[in-house]
PDB file of C-alpha atoms and ligand atoms in Angstrom:
ATOM      1  CA  UNK A   1      -0.107  -0.014  -0.071  1.00 58.00           C
ATOM      2  CA  UNK A   2       1.474   3.436  -0.880  1.00 87.00           C
ATOM      3  CA  UNK A   3       1.504   6.059   1.763  1.00 95.00           C
ATOM      4  CA  UNK A   4       1.134   9.665   0.596  1.00 97.00           C
ATOM      5  CA  UNK A   5       1.909  13.157   1.736  1.00 98.00           C
ATOM      6  CA  UNK A   6      -0.880  15.305   2.009  1.00 98.00           C
ATOM      7  CA  UNK A   7      -0.891  19.031   2.316  1.00 97.00           C
ATOM      8  CA  UNK A   8      -3.436  20.151   4.437  1.00 97.00           C
ATOM      9  CA  UNK A   9      -2.265  23.558   4.558  1.00 97.00           C
ATOM     10  CA  UNK A  10       1.227  25.820   3.971  1.00 95.00           C
ATOM     11  CA  UNK A  11       2.000  24.883   7.610  1.00 98.00           C
ATOM     12  CA  UNK A  12       0.697  21.490   7.938  1.00 98.00           C
ATOM     13  CA  UNK A  13       1.506  17.991   5.883  1.00 98.00           C
ATOM     14  CA  UNK A  14       0.926  14.594   7.097  1.00 98.00           C
ATOM     15  CA  UNK A  15       1.658  10.931   5.692  1.00 98.00           C
ATOM     16  CA  UNK A  16      -1.383   8.675   5.338  1.00 98.00           C
ATOM     17  CA  UNK A  17      -1.676   5.795   7.935  1.00 98.00           C
ATOM     18  CA  UNK A  18      -1.406   2.007   7.074  1.00 97.00           C
ATOM     19  CA  UNK A  19      -3.799  -0.817   8.245  1.00 94.00           C
ATOM     20  CA  UNK A  20      -2.148  -4.371   8.359  1.00 93.00           C
ATOM     21  CA  UNK A  21       0.919  -2.789  10.067  1.00 96.00           C
ATOM     22  CA  UNK A  22      -0.770  -0.188  12.137  1.00 97.00           C
ATOM     23  CA  UNK A  23       1.159   2.905  11.010  1.00 98.00           C
ATOM     24  CA  UNK A  24      -0.544   6.025  12.191  1.00 98.00           C
ATOM     25  CA  UNK A  25      -0.456   9.223  10.601  1.00 98.00           C
ATOM     26  CA  UNK A  26       2.745  11.258  11.050  1.00 98.00           C
ATOM     27  CA  UNK A  27       2.042  15.065  10.808  1.00 98.00           C
ATOM     28  CA  UNK A  28       4.370  18.004  10.541  1.00 98.00           C
ATOM     29  CA  UNK A  29       3.552  21.385  11.697  1.00 98.00           C
ATOM     30  CA  UNK A  30       5.775  24.146  10.034  1.00 98.00           C
ATOM     31  CA  UNK A  31       6.088  27.709  11.866  1.00 98.00           C
ATOM     32  CA  UNK A  32       8.591  30.546  11.105  1.00 98.00           C
ATOM     33  CA  UNK A  33      11.282  29.202  13.345  1.00 98.00           C
ATOM     34  CA  UNK A  34      10.739  25.506  13.878  1.00 98.00           C
ATOM     35  CA  UNK A  35       8.745  22.354  12.308  1.00 98.00           C
ATOM     36  CA  UNK A  36       7.115  19.864  14.816  1.00 98.00           C
ATOM     37  CA  UNK A  37       6.722  16.171  13.918  1.00 98.00           C
ATOM     38  CA  UNK A  38       3.749  14.688  15.467  1.00 98.00           C
ATOM     39  CA  UNK A  39       4.242  11.122  16.319  1.00 98.00           C
ATOM     40  CA  UNK A  40       7.399   9.417  15.328  1.00 98.00           C
ATOM     41  CA  UNK A  41       5.915   6.202  13.555  1.00 98.00           C
ATOM     42  CA  UNK A  42       5.831   2.418  14.375  1.00 98.00           C
ATOM     43  CA  UNK A  43       9.561   1.944  12.893  1.00 98.00           C
ATOM     44  CA  UNK A  44      12.640   3.636  12.134  1.00 98.00           C
ATOM     45  CA  UNK A  45      11.541   2.771   8.529  1.00 97.00           C
ATOM     46  CA  UNK A  46       8.167   4.827   9.117  1.00 98.00           C
ATOM     47  CA  UNK A  47       9.891   7.787  10.390  1.00 98.00           C
ATOM     48  CA  UNK A  48      12.587   7.858   7.667  1.00 98.00           C
ATOM     49  CA  UNK A  49       9.915   7.448   5.098  1.00 98.00           C
ATOM     50  CA  UNK A  50       8.180  10.373   6.685  1.00 98.00           C
ATOM     51  CA  UNK A  51      11.308  12.573   6.686  1.00 98.00           C
ATOM     52  CA  UNK A  52      12.068  11.686   2.912  1.00 98.00           C
ATOM     53  CA  UNK A  53       8.890  12.545   1.830  1.00 98.00           C
ATOM     54  CA  UNK A  54       9.096  15.976   3.314  1.00 98.00           C
ATOM     55  CA  UNK A  55      12.529  16.319   1.574  1.00 98.00           C
ATOM     56  CA  UNK A  56      11.289  15.045  -1.599  1.00 97.00           C
ATOM     57  CA  UNK A  57       8.333  17.601  -1.833  1.00 97.00           C
ATOM     58  CA  UNK A  58      10.779  20.629  -0.600  1.00 97.00           C
ATOM     59  CA  UNK A  59       9.210  20.831   2.968  1.00 98.00           C
ATOM     60  CA  UNK A  60      10.925  21.794   6.239  1.00 98.00           C
ATOM     61  CA  UNK A  61      12.340  18.716   8.038  1.00 98.00           C
ATOM     62  CA  UNK A  62      11.349  18.434  11.790  1.00 98.00           C
ATOM     63  CA  UNK A  63      13.533  19.831  14.357  1.00 97.00           C
ATOM     64  CA  UNK A  64      11.386  18.821  17.343  1.00 98.00           C
ATOM     65  CA  UNK A  65       8.941  15.741  17.673  1.00 98.00           C
ATOM     66  CA  UNK A  66       6.159  15.091  20.065  1.00 98.00           C
ATOM     67  CA  UNK A  67       4.657  11.580  20.834  1.00 98.00           C
ATOM     68  CA  UNK A  68       1.037  11.310  21.748  1.00 98.00           C
ATOM     69  CA  UNK A  69       1.270   8.088  24.070  1.00 98.00           C
ATOM     70  CA  UNK A  70       3.109   5.348  24.682  1.00 98.00           C
ATOM     71  CA  UNK A  71       1.913   2.728  22.396  1.00 98.00           C
ATOM     72  CA  UNK A  72       4.634   0.951  19.973  1.00 97.00           C
ATOM     73  CA  UNK A  73       3.170   2.467  16.663  1.00 98.00           C
ATOM     74  CA  UNK A  74       3.717   5.913  17.789  1.00 98.00           C
ATOM     75  CA  UNK A  75       7.101   5.717  19.609  1.00 98.00           C
ATOM     76  CA  UNK A  76       9.213   3.191  17.841  1.00 98.00           C
ATOM     77  CA  UNK A  77      10.288   5.814  15.195  1.00 98.00           C
ATOM     78  CA  UNK A  78      12.004   7.898  17.857  1.00 98.00           C
ATOM     79  CA  UNK A  79      15.357   5.684  17.382  1.00 98.00           C
ATOM     80  CA  UNK A  80      15.539   7.104  13.776  1.00 98.00           C
ATOM     81  CA  UNK A  81      15.191  10.795  14.936  1.00 98.00           C
ATOM     82  CA  UNK A  82      18.200  13.027  16.273  1.00 96.00           C
ATOM     83  CA  UNK A  83      16.001  15.950  17.288  1.00 98.00           C
ATOM     84  CA  UNK A  84      14.651  16.572  20.828  1.00 98.00           C
ATOM     85  CA  UNK A  85      11.622  14.486  21.342  1.00 98.00           C
ATOM     86  CA  UNK A  86       8.621  15.709  23.769  1.00 98.00           C
ATOM     87  CA  UNK A  87       6.231  13.633  25.815  1.00 98.00           C
ATOM     88  CA  UNK A  88       4.203  13.675  28.858  1.00 98.00           C
ATOM     89  CA  UNK A  89       5.867  12.381  32.219  1.00 98.00           C
ATOM     90  CA  UNK A  90       3.248   9.705  32.138  1.00 98.00           C
ATOM     91  CA  UNK A  91       4.142   8.658  28.711  1.00 98.00           C
ATOM     92  CA  UNK A  92       7.794   8.581  29.308  1.00 98.00           C
ATOM     93  CA  UNK A  93       7.297   6.539  32.659  1.00 98.00           C
ATOM     94  CA  UNK A  94       5.125   3.997  30.444  1.00 98.00           C
ATOM     95  CA  UNK A  95       7.830   3.879  27.444  1.00 98.00           C
ATOM     96  CA  UNK A  96      10.522   2.992  30.453  1.00 98.00           C
ATOM     97  CA  UNK A  97       8.358  -0.373  30.995  1.00 97.00           C
ATOM     98  CA  UNK A  98       9.275  -1.258  27.243  1.00 97.00           C
ATOM     99  CA  UNK A  99      12.950  -0.812  27.141  1.00 96.00           C
ATOM    100  CA  UNK A 100      13.797  -4.125  28.508  1.00 95.00           C
ATOM    101  CA  UNK A 101      11.574  -6.132  26.171  1.00 97.00           C
ATOM    102  CA  UNK A 102      12.900  -8.428  23.589  1.00 97.00           C
ATOM    103  CA  UNK A 103      10.724  -8.419  20.386  1.00 97.00           C
ATOM    104  CA  UNK A 104      11.295 -11.850  18.857  1.00 96.00           C
ATOM    105  CA  UNK A 105       8.317 -14.333  18.142  1.00 96.00           C
ATOM    106  CA  UNK A 106       8.785 -16.260  21.347  1.00 97.00           C
ATOM    107  CA  UNK A 107       8.957 -13.114  23.516  1.00 97.00           C
ATOM    108  CA  UNK A 108       5.903 -11.406  21.917  1.00 97.00           C
ATOM    109  CA  UNK A 109       3.993 -14.836  22.364  1.00 97.00           C
ATOM    110  CA  UNK A 110       4.822 -14.814  25.953  1.00 97.00           C
ATOM    111  CA  UNK A 111       3.720 -11.413  26.250  1.00 97.00           C
ATOM    112  CA  UNK A 112       0.698 -11.911  24.809  1.00 97.00           C
ATOM    113  CA  UNK A 113      -0.048 -15.326  26.829  1.00 96.00           C
ATOM    114  CA  UNK A 114       0.622 -13.352  30.218  1.00 95.00           C
ATOM    115  CA  UNK A 115      -1.531 -10.222  28.969  1.00 94.00           C
ATOM    116  CA  UNK A 116       1.026  -7.697  28.840  1.00 95.00           C
ATOM    117  CA  UNK A 117       0.882  -7.670  25.177  1.00 96.00           C
ATOM    118  CA  UNK A 118      -2.075  -7.932  22.869  1.00 96.00           C
ATOM    119  CA  UNK A 119      -2.317 -10.333  19.674  1.00 96.00           C
ATOM    120  CA  UNK A 120      -3.386  -7.316  17.566  1.00 95.00           C
ATOM    121  CA  UNK A 121      -0.057  -5.445  18.321  1.00 97.00           C
ATOM    122  CA  UNK A 122       2.065  -8.534  18.245  1.00 97.00           C
ATOM    123  CA  UNK A 123       0.498  -9.399  14.729  1.00 97.00           C
ATOM    124  CA  UNK A 124       1.081  -5.730  13.567  1.00 97.00           C
ATOM    125  CA  UNK A 125       4.789  -5.766  14.949  1.00 97.00           C
ATOM    126  CA  UNK A 126       5.490  -9.031  13.006  1.00 97.00           C
ATOM    127  CA  UNK A 127       4.017  -7.415   9.905  1.00 96.00           C
ATOM    128  CA  UNK A 128       5.863  -4.222  10.010  1.00 97.00           C
ATOM    129  CA  UNK A 129       9.383  -5.773  10.951  1.00 97.00           C
ATOM    130  CA  UNK A 130       9.350  -9.155   9.486  1.00 95.00           C
ATOM    131  CA  UNK A 131      12.425 -10.888  10.866  1.00 92.00           C
ATOM    132  CA  UNK A 132      14.429  -7.879  11.257  1.00 89.00           C
ATOM    133  CA  UNK A 133      13.374  -6.886  14.795  1.00 93.00           C
ATOM    134  CA  UNK A 134      15.896  -3.741  14.959  1.00 90.00           C
ATOM    135  CA  UNK A 135      13.607  -2.391  17.510  1.00 97.00           C
ATOM    136  CA  UNK A 136      15.244   0.148  20.138  1.00 96.00           C
ATOM    137  CA  UNK A 137      12.779   2.068  22.677  1.00 98.00           C
ATOM    138  CA  UNK A 138      14.360   5.531  22.725  1.00 98.00           C
ATOM    139  CA  UNK A 139      12.897   7.732  25.790  1.00 98.00           C
ATOM    140  CA  UNK A 140      11.611  10.992  24.915  1.00 98.00           C
ATOM    141  CA  UNK A 141      14.039  14.116  25.809  1.00 98.00           C
ATOM    142  CA  UNK A 142      11.768  16.592  26.965  1.00 98.00           C
ATOM    143  CA  UNK A 143       8.782  15.837  29.406  1.00 98.00           C
ATOM    144  CA  UNK A 144       5.870  17.851  30.680  1.00 98.00           C
ATOM    145  CA  UNK A 145       2.931  17.277  33.088  1.00 98.00           C
ATOM    146  CA  UNK A 146      -0.488  18.361  32.072  1.00 98.00           C
ATOM    147  CA  UNK A 147       0.241  20.740  29.123  1.00 98.00           C
ATOM    148  CA  UNK A 148       3.272  22.327  27.626  1.00 98.00           C
ATOM    149  CA  UNK A 149       3.084  25.016  24.730  1.00 98.00           C
ATOM    150  CA  UNK A 150       5.419  24.966  21.755  1.00 98.00           C
ATOM    151  CA  UNK A 151       5.931  28.192  19.831  1.00 98.00           C
ATOM    152  CA  UNK A 152       7.113  27.425  16.404  1.00 98.00           C
ATOM    153  CA  UNK A 153       6.917  31.067  15.216  1.00 98.00           C
ATOM    154  CA  UNK A 154       3.709  32.337  14.275  1.00 98.00           C
ATOM    155  CA  UNK A 155       2.155  28.846  15.324  1.00 98.00           C
ATOM    156  CA  UNK A 156       1.180  27.774  18.527  1.00 98.00           C
ATOM    157  CA  UNK A 157       0.906  24.158  19.483  1.00 98.00           C
ATOM    158  CA  UNK A 158      -0.339  23.227  22.694  1.00 98.00           C
ATOM    159  CA  UNK A 159       0.171  19.702  24.022  1.00 98.00           C
ATOM    160  CA  UNK A 160      -2.475  18.567  26.425  1.00 98.00           C
ATOM    161  CA  UNK A 161      -2.671  15.362  28.256  1.00 98.00           C
ATOM    162  CA  UNK A 162      -6.393  14.502  28.232  1.00 98.00           C
ATOM    163  CA  UNK A 163      -6.073  10.758  29.261  1.00 97.00           C
ATOM    164  CA  UNK A 164      -8.609   8.666  27.860  1.00 97.00           C
ATOM    165  CA  UNK A 165      -9.782   4.669  28.022  1.00 97.00           C
ATOM    166  CA  UNK A 166      -7.424   4.095  25.101  1.00 97.00           C
ATOM    167  CA  UNK A 167      -4.381   5.204  27.131  1.00 98.00           C
ATOM    168  CA  UNK A 168      -4.167   7.117  30.366  1.00 97.00           C
ATOM    169  CA  UNK A 169      -1.200   8.972  29.061  1.00 98.00           C
ATOM    170  CA  UNK A 170      -2.741  10.389  25.914  1.00 98.00           C
ATOM    171  CA  UNK A 171      -1.896  13.819  24.681  1.00 98.00           C
ATOM    172  CA  UNK A 172      -3.654  15.837  22.199  1.00 98.00           C
ATOM    173  CA  UNK A 173      -1.880  18.305  20.085  1.00 98.00           C
ATOM    174  CA  UNK A 174      -3.916  21.672  19.391  1.00 98.00           C
ATOM    175  CA  UNK A 175      -2.500  23.837  16.525  1.00 98.00           C
ATOM    176  CA  UNK A 176      -4.069  26.947  17.705  1.00 98.00           C
ATOM    177  CA  UNK A 177      -3.723  29.313  14.459  1.00 98.00           C
ATOM    178  CA  UNK A 178      -4.835  26.559  12.131  1.00 98.00           C
ATOM    179  CA  UNK A 179      -7.677  25.368  14.258  1.00 98.00           C
ATOM    180  CA  UNK A 180      -6.444  21.737  14.125  1.00 98.00           C
ATOM    181  CA  UNK A 181      -6.596  19.260  16.985  1.00 98.00           C
ATOM    182  CA  UNK A 182      -4.661  16.182  16.565  1.00 98.00           C
ATOM    183  CA  UNK A 183      -6.533  13.580  18.600  1.00 98.00           C
ATOM    184  CA  UNK A 184      -4.045  10.621  18.180  1.00 98.00           C
ATOM    185  CA  UNK A 185      -5.842   7.285  19.579  1.00 98.00           C
ATOM    186  CA  UNK A 186      -8.369   9.204  22.069  1.00 98.00           C
ATOM    187  CA  UNK A 187     -11.584   7.972  20.249  1.00 97.00           C
ATOM    188  CA  UNK A 188     -10.326   4.662  20.314  1.00 97.00           C
ATOM    189  CA  UNK A 189     -11.102   2.097  23.114  1.00 97.00           C
ATOM    190  CA  UNK A 190      -9.113   0.397  25.491  1.00 97.00           C
ATOM    191  CA  UNK A 191      -7.103  -2.330  23.693  1.00 96.00           C
ATOM    192  CA  UNK A 192      -4.626  -3.678  26.246  1.00 94.00           C
ATOM    193  CA  UNK A 193      -7.642  -5.594  28.028  1.00 91.00           C
ATOM    194  CA  UNK A 194      -9.204  -8.947  27.821  1.00 90.00           C
ATOM    195  CA  UNK A 195     -12.157  -7.398  25.895  1.00 94.00           C
ATOM    196  CA  UNK A 196     -11.929  -3.946  24.080  1.00 96.00           C
ATOM    197  CA  UNK A 197     -13.855  -1.461  25.838  1.00 97.00           C
ATOM    198  CA  UNK A 198     -15.025   2.038  26.677  1.00 97.00           C
ATOM    199  CA  UNK A 199     -16.314   3.343  30.028  1.00 97.00           C
ATOM    200  CA  UNK A 200     -18.771   5.946  30.317  1.00 97.00           C
ATOM    201  CA  UNK A 201     -16.918   7.949  32.849  1.00 97.00           C
ATOM    202  CA  UNK A 202     -13.420   8.039  31.049  1.00 97.00           C
ATOM    203  CA  UNK A 203     -15.462   8.982  27.696  1.00 98.00           C
ATOM    204  CA  UNK A 204     -17.581  12.140  29.212  1.00 98.00           C
ATOM    205  CA  UNK A 205     -14.171  13.231  31.189  1.00 98.00           C
ATOM    206  CA  UNK A 206     -12.542  12.981  27.741  1.00 98.00           C
ATOM    207  CA  UNK A 207     -15.046  14.661  25.619  1.00 98.00           C
ATOM    208  CA  UNK A 208     -15.517  17.683  28.193  1.00 98.00           C
ATOM    209  CA  UNK A 209     -11.688  18.314  27.956  1.00 98.00           C
ATOM    210  CA  UNK A 210     -11.936  18.147  23.836  1.00 98.00           C
ATOM    211  CA  UNK A 211     -14.828  20.706  24.035  1.00 97.00           C
ATOM    212  CA  UNK A 212     -12.368  23.187  25.200  1.00 97.00           C
ATOM    213  CA  UNK A 213     -10.493  23.404  22.057  1.00 98.00           C
ATOM    214  CA  UNK A 214     -11.947  25.463  19.022  1.00 96.00           C
ATOM    215  CA  UNK A 215     -11.037  23.422  16.356  1.00 98.00           C
ATOM    216  CA  UNK A 216     -12.383  22.963  12.608  1.00 98.00           C
ATOM    217  CA  UNK A 217     -10.181  19.866  11.830  1.00 98.00           C
ATOM    218  CA  UNK A 218      -9.861  16.810  13.965  1.00 98.00           C
ATOM    219  CA  UNK A 219      -7.235  14.384  13.241  1.00 98.00           C
ATOM    220  CA  UNK A 220      -7.710  10.703  14.112  1.00 98.00           C
ATOM    221  CA  UNK A 221      -4.274   8.603  13.798  1.00 98.00           C
ATOM    222  CA  UNK A 222      -5.359   5.410  12.302  1.00 97.00           C
ATOM    223  CA  UNK A 223      -7.925   7.236  10.051  1.00 97.00           C
ATOM    224  CA  UNK A 224      -7.875  10.707   8.619  1.00 97.00           C
ATOM    225  CA  UNK A 225      -8.322  14.274   9.362  1.00 98.00           C
ATOM    226  CA  UNK A 226     -12.291  15.085   9.893  1.00 98.00           C
ATOM    227  CA  UNK A 227     -14.290  18.118   9.892  1.00 98.00           C
ATOM    228  CA  UNK A 228     -15.975  19.826  12.989  1.00 98.00           C
ATOM    229  CA  UNK A 229     -19.353  18.543  11.692  1.00 98.00           C
ATOM    230  CA  UNK A 230     -17.863  14.891  11.617  1.00 98.00           C
ATOM    231  CA  UNK A 231     -16.254  15.123  14.881  1.00 98.00           C
ATOM    232  CA  UNK A 232     -19.481  16.493  16.652  1.00 98.00           C
ATOM    233  CA  UNK A 233     -21.544  13.468  15.090  1.00 96.00           C
ATOM    234  CA  UNK A 234     -18.851  11.108  16.554  1.00 97.00           C
ATOM    235  CA  UNK A 235     -18.694  12.861  19.991  1.00 98.00           C
ATOM    236  CA  UNK A 236     -22.523  12.906  20.160  1.00 97.00           C
ATOM    237  CA  UNK A 237     -22.531   9.212  19.369  1.00 97.00           C
ATOM    238  CA  UNK A 238     -19.992   8.450  22.091  1.00 98.00           C
ATOM    239  CA  UNK A 239     -22.076  10.828  24.581  1.00 98.00           C
ATOM    240  CA  UNK A 240     -25.207   8.736  23.729  1.00 98.00           C
ATOM    241  CA  UNK A 241     -23.807   5.546  24.092  1.00 98.00           C
ATOM    242  CA  UNK A 242     -22.197   6.420  27.471  1.00 98.00           C
ATOM    243  CA  UNK A 243     -25.545   7.525  28.657  1.00 97.00           C
ATOM    244  CA  UNK A 244     -27.089   4.409  27.366  1.00 98.00           C
ATOM    245  CA  UNK A 245     -24.698   2.069  28.917  1.00 98.00           C
ATOM    246  CA  UNK A 246     -25.517   3.788  32.375  1.00 97.00           C
ATOM    247  CA  UNK A 247     -29.212   3.619  31.799  1.00 97.00           C
ATOM    248  CA  UNK A 248     -29.301   0.044  30.832  1.00 97.00           C
ATOM    249  CA  UNK A 249     -26.364  -1.118  32.840  1.00 96.00           C
ATOM    250  CA  UNK A 250     -24.761  -2.690  29.998  1.00 96.00           C
ATOM    251  CA  UNK A 251     -27.540  -4.498  28.376  1.00 97.00           C
ATOM    252  CA  UNK A 252     -26.325  -4.393  24.657  1.00 97.00           C
ATOM    253  CA  UNK A 253     -29.868  -5.337  23.364  1.00 98.00           C
ATOM    254  CA  UNK A 254     -31.636  -2.500  25.228  1.00 98.00           C
ATOM    255  CA  UNK A 255     -28.744  -0.080  24.204  1.00 98.00           C
ATOM    256  CA  UNK A 256     -29.043  -1.018  20.513  1.00 98.00           C
ATOM    257  CA  UNK A 257     -32.898  -0.564  20.496  1.00 98.00           C
ATOM    258  CA  UNK A 258     -32.850   2.513  22.238  1.00 98.00           C
ATOM    259  CA  UNK A 259     -30.174   4.103  20.069  1.00 98.00           C
ATOM    260  CA  UNK A 260     -31.926   2.922  16.993  1.00 98.00           C
ATOM    261  CA  UNK A 261     -35.157   4.465  18.002  1.00 97.00           C
ATOM    262  CA  UNK A 262     -33.235   7.720  18.941  1.00 96.00           C
ATOM    263  CA  UNK A 263     -31.970   7.754  15.365  1.00 96.00           C
ATOM    264  CA  UNK A 264     -35.321   6.360  14.028  1.00 98.00           C
ATOM    265  CA  UNK A 265     -33.223   4.124  11.755  1.00 98.00           C
ATOM    266  CA  UNK A 266     -31.213   0.958  11.780  1.00 98.00           C
ATOM    267  CA  UNK A 267     -27.822   1.262  13.074  1.00 98.00           C
ATOM    268  CA  UNK A 268     -24.538   1.090  11.377  1.00 97.00           C
ATOM    269  CA  UNK A 269     -22.030  -1.508  11.963  1.00 97.00           C
ATOM    270  CA  UNK A 270     -19.698   1.048  13.333  1.00 96.00           C
ATOM    271  CA  UNK A 271     -22.581   2.381  15.780  1.00 97.00           C
ATOM    272  CA  UNK A 272     -22.947  -1.106  16.790  1.00 98.00           C
ATOM    273  CA  UNK A 273     -19.525  -1.672  17.597  1.00 97.00           C
ATOM    274  CA  UNK A 274     -19.020   1.494  19.874  1.00 97.00           C
ATOM    275  CA  UNK A 275     -22.251   0.057  21.755  1.00 98.00           C
ATOM    276  CA  UNK A 276     -20.422  -3.464  22.180  1.00 98.00           C
ATOM    277  CA  UNK A 277     -17.265  -1.579  23.466  1.00 98.00           C
ATOM    278  CA  UNK A 278     -19.349   0.067  26.065  1.00 98.00           C
ATOM    279  CA  UNK A 279     -21.250  -2.883  27.062  1.00 97.00           C
ATOM    280  CA  UNK A 280     -17.917  -4.832  27.484  1.00 97.00           C
ATOM    281  CA  UNK A 281     -16.622  -1.804  29.770  1.00 96.00           C
ATOM    282  CA  UNK A 282     -19.248  -2.703  32.633  1.00 94.00           C
ATOM    283  CA  UNK A 283     -17.805  -4.991  34.764  1.00 74.00           C
TER     284      UNK A 283
HETATM  285 ZN1   ZN B   1      -2.732   3.798  20.603  1.00 91.34          ZN
END
């Protein structure tokens, strides 16, 4: 699958994601003085491809990197980058847990068996690296608690740790002048668990925090940038699902019936999946 560099504005470009290897979007935000790379990629090869496509298209190379959360597909690329890297203190702590891991098949299988790793990621790691598991976890050089503002020159990026079910350390990046909110994976469920799930409490807390940002574009790492209207629709669905799971104590059939009557139409597969994740989150 070919990855493409998409130019969103004269300041912002991104490399499209890849499904089977779980490569997320990599983005560059260019100010008058500095260029920030958002997320480092799932491998050195991924990070290097991004730098090459920027270079080939005559765009400035990043002199700073920020990672959104500790998951492998967002951080393994740091090993290929020589520029300062920024992450929340919690992200660094979670990354420290990974530094001694081995990544051969046996070690991956063992961690999947003990629940430290999940099959989904082990499969994607095999797909990305094949037999060449030259993986090195490089820790971020600059850390922050809660929030950090990076002035790129005429463009301001606010890094805000919002948490989420998906990863407690999750940080979003708000590019103020461009009215763009880089969401990373915050709209995805918790995957490092026996069943993938959302909780009503974390979801509502997250959505309230995201509401503080005035954005026209929202970037979902394993999908694409979406409009404000699309984001609001997704957020409304998550809020509705959070209230349904509470009202019906996780009874999936009742949740489905109620959401379907709320929309006055049959539910889409995506909508049903979200309800399933919320039902899964009820202990
Ligand atoms: Zn993730």
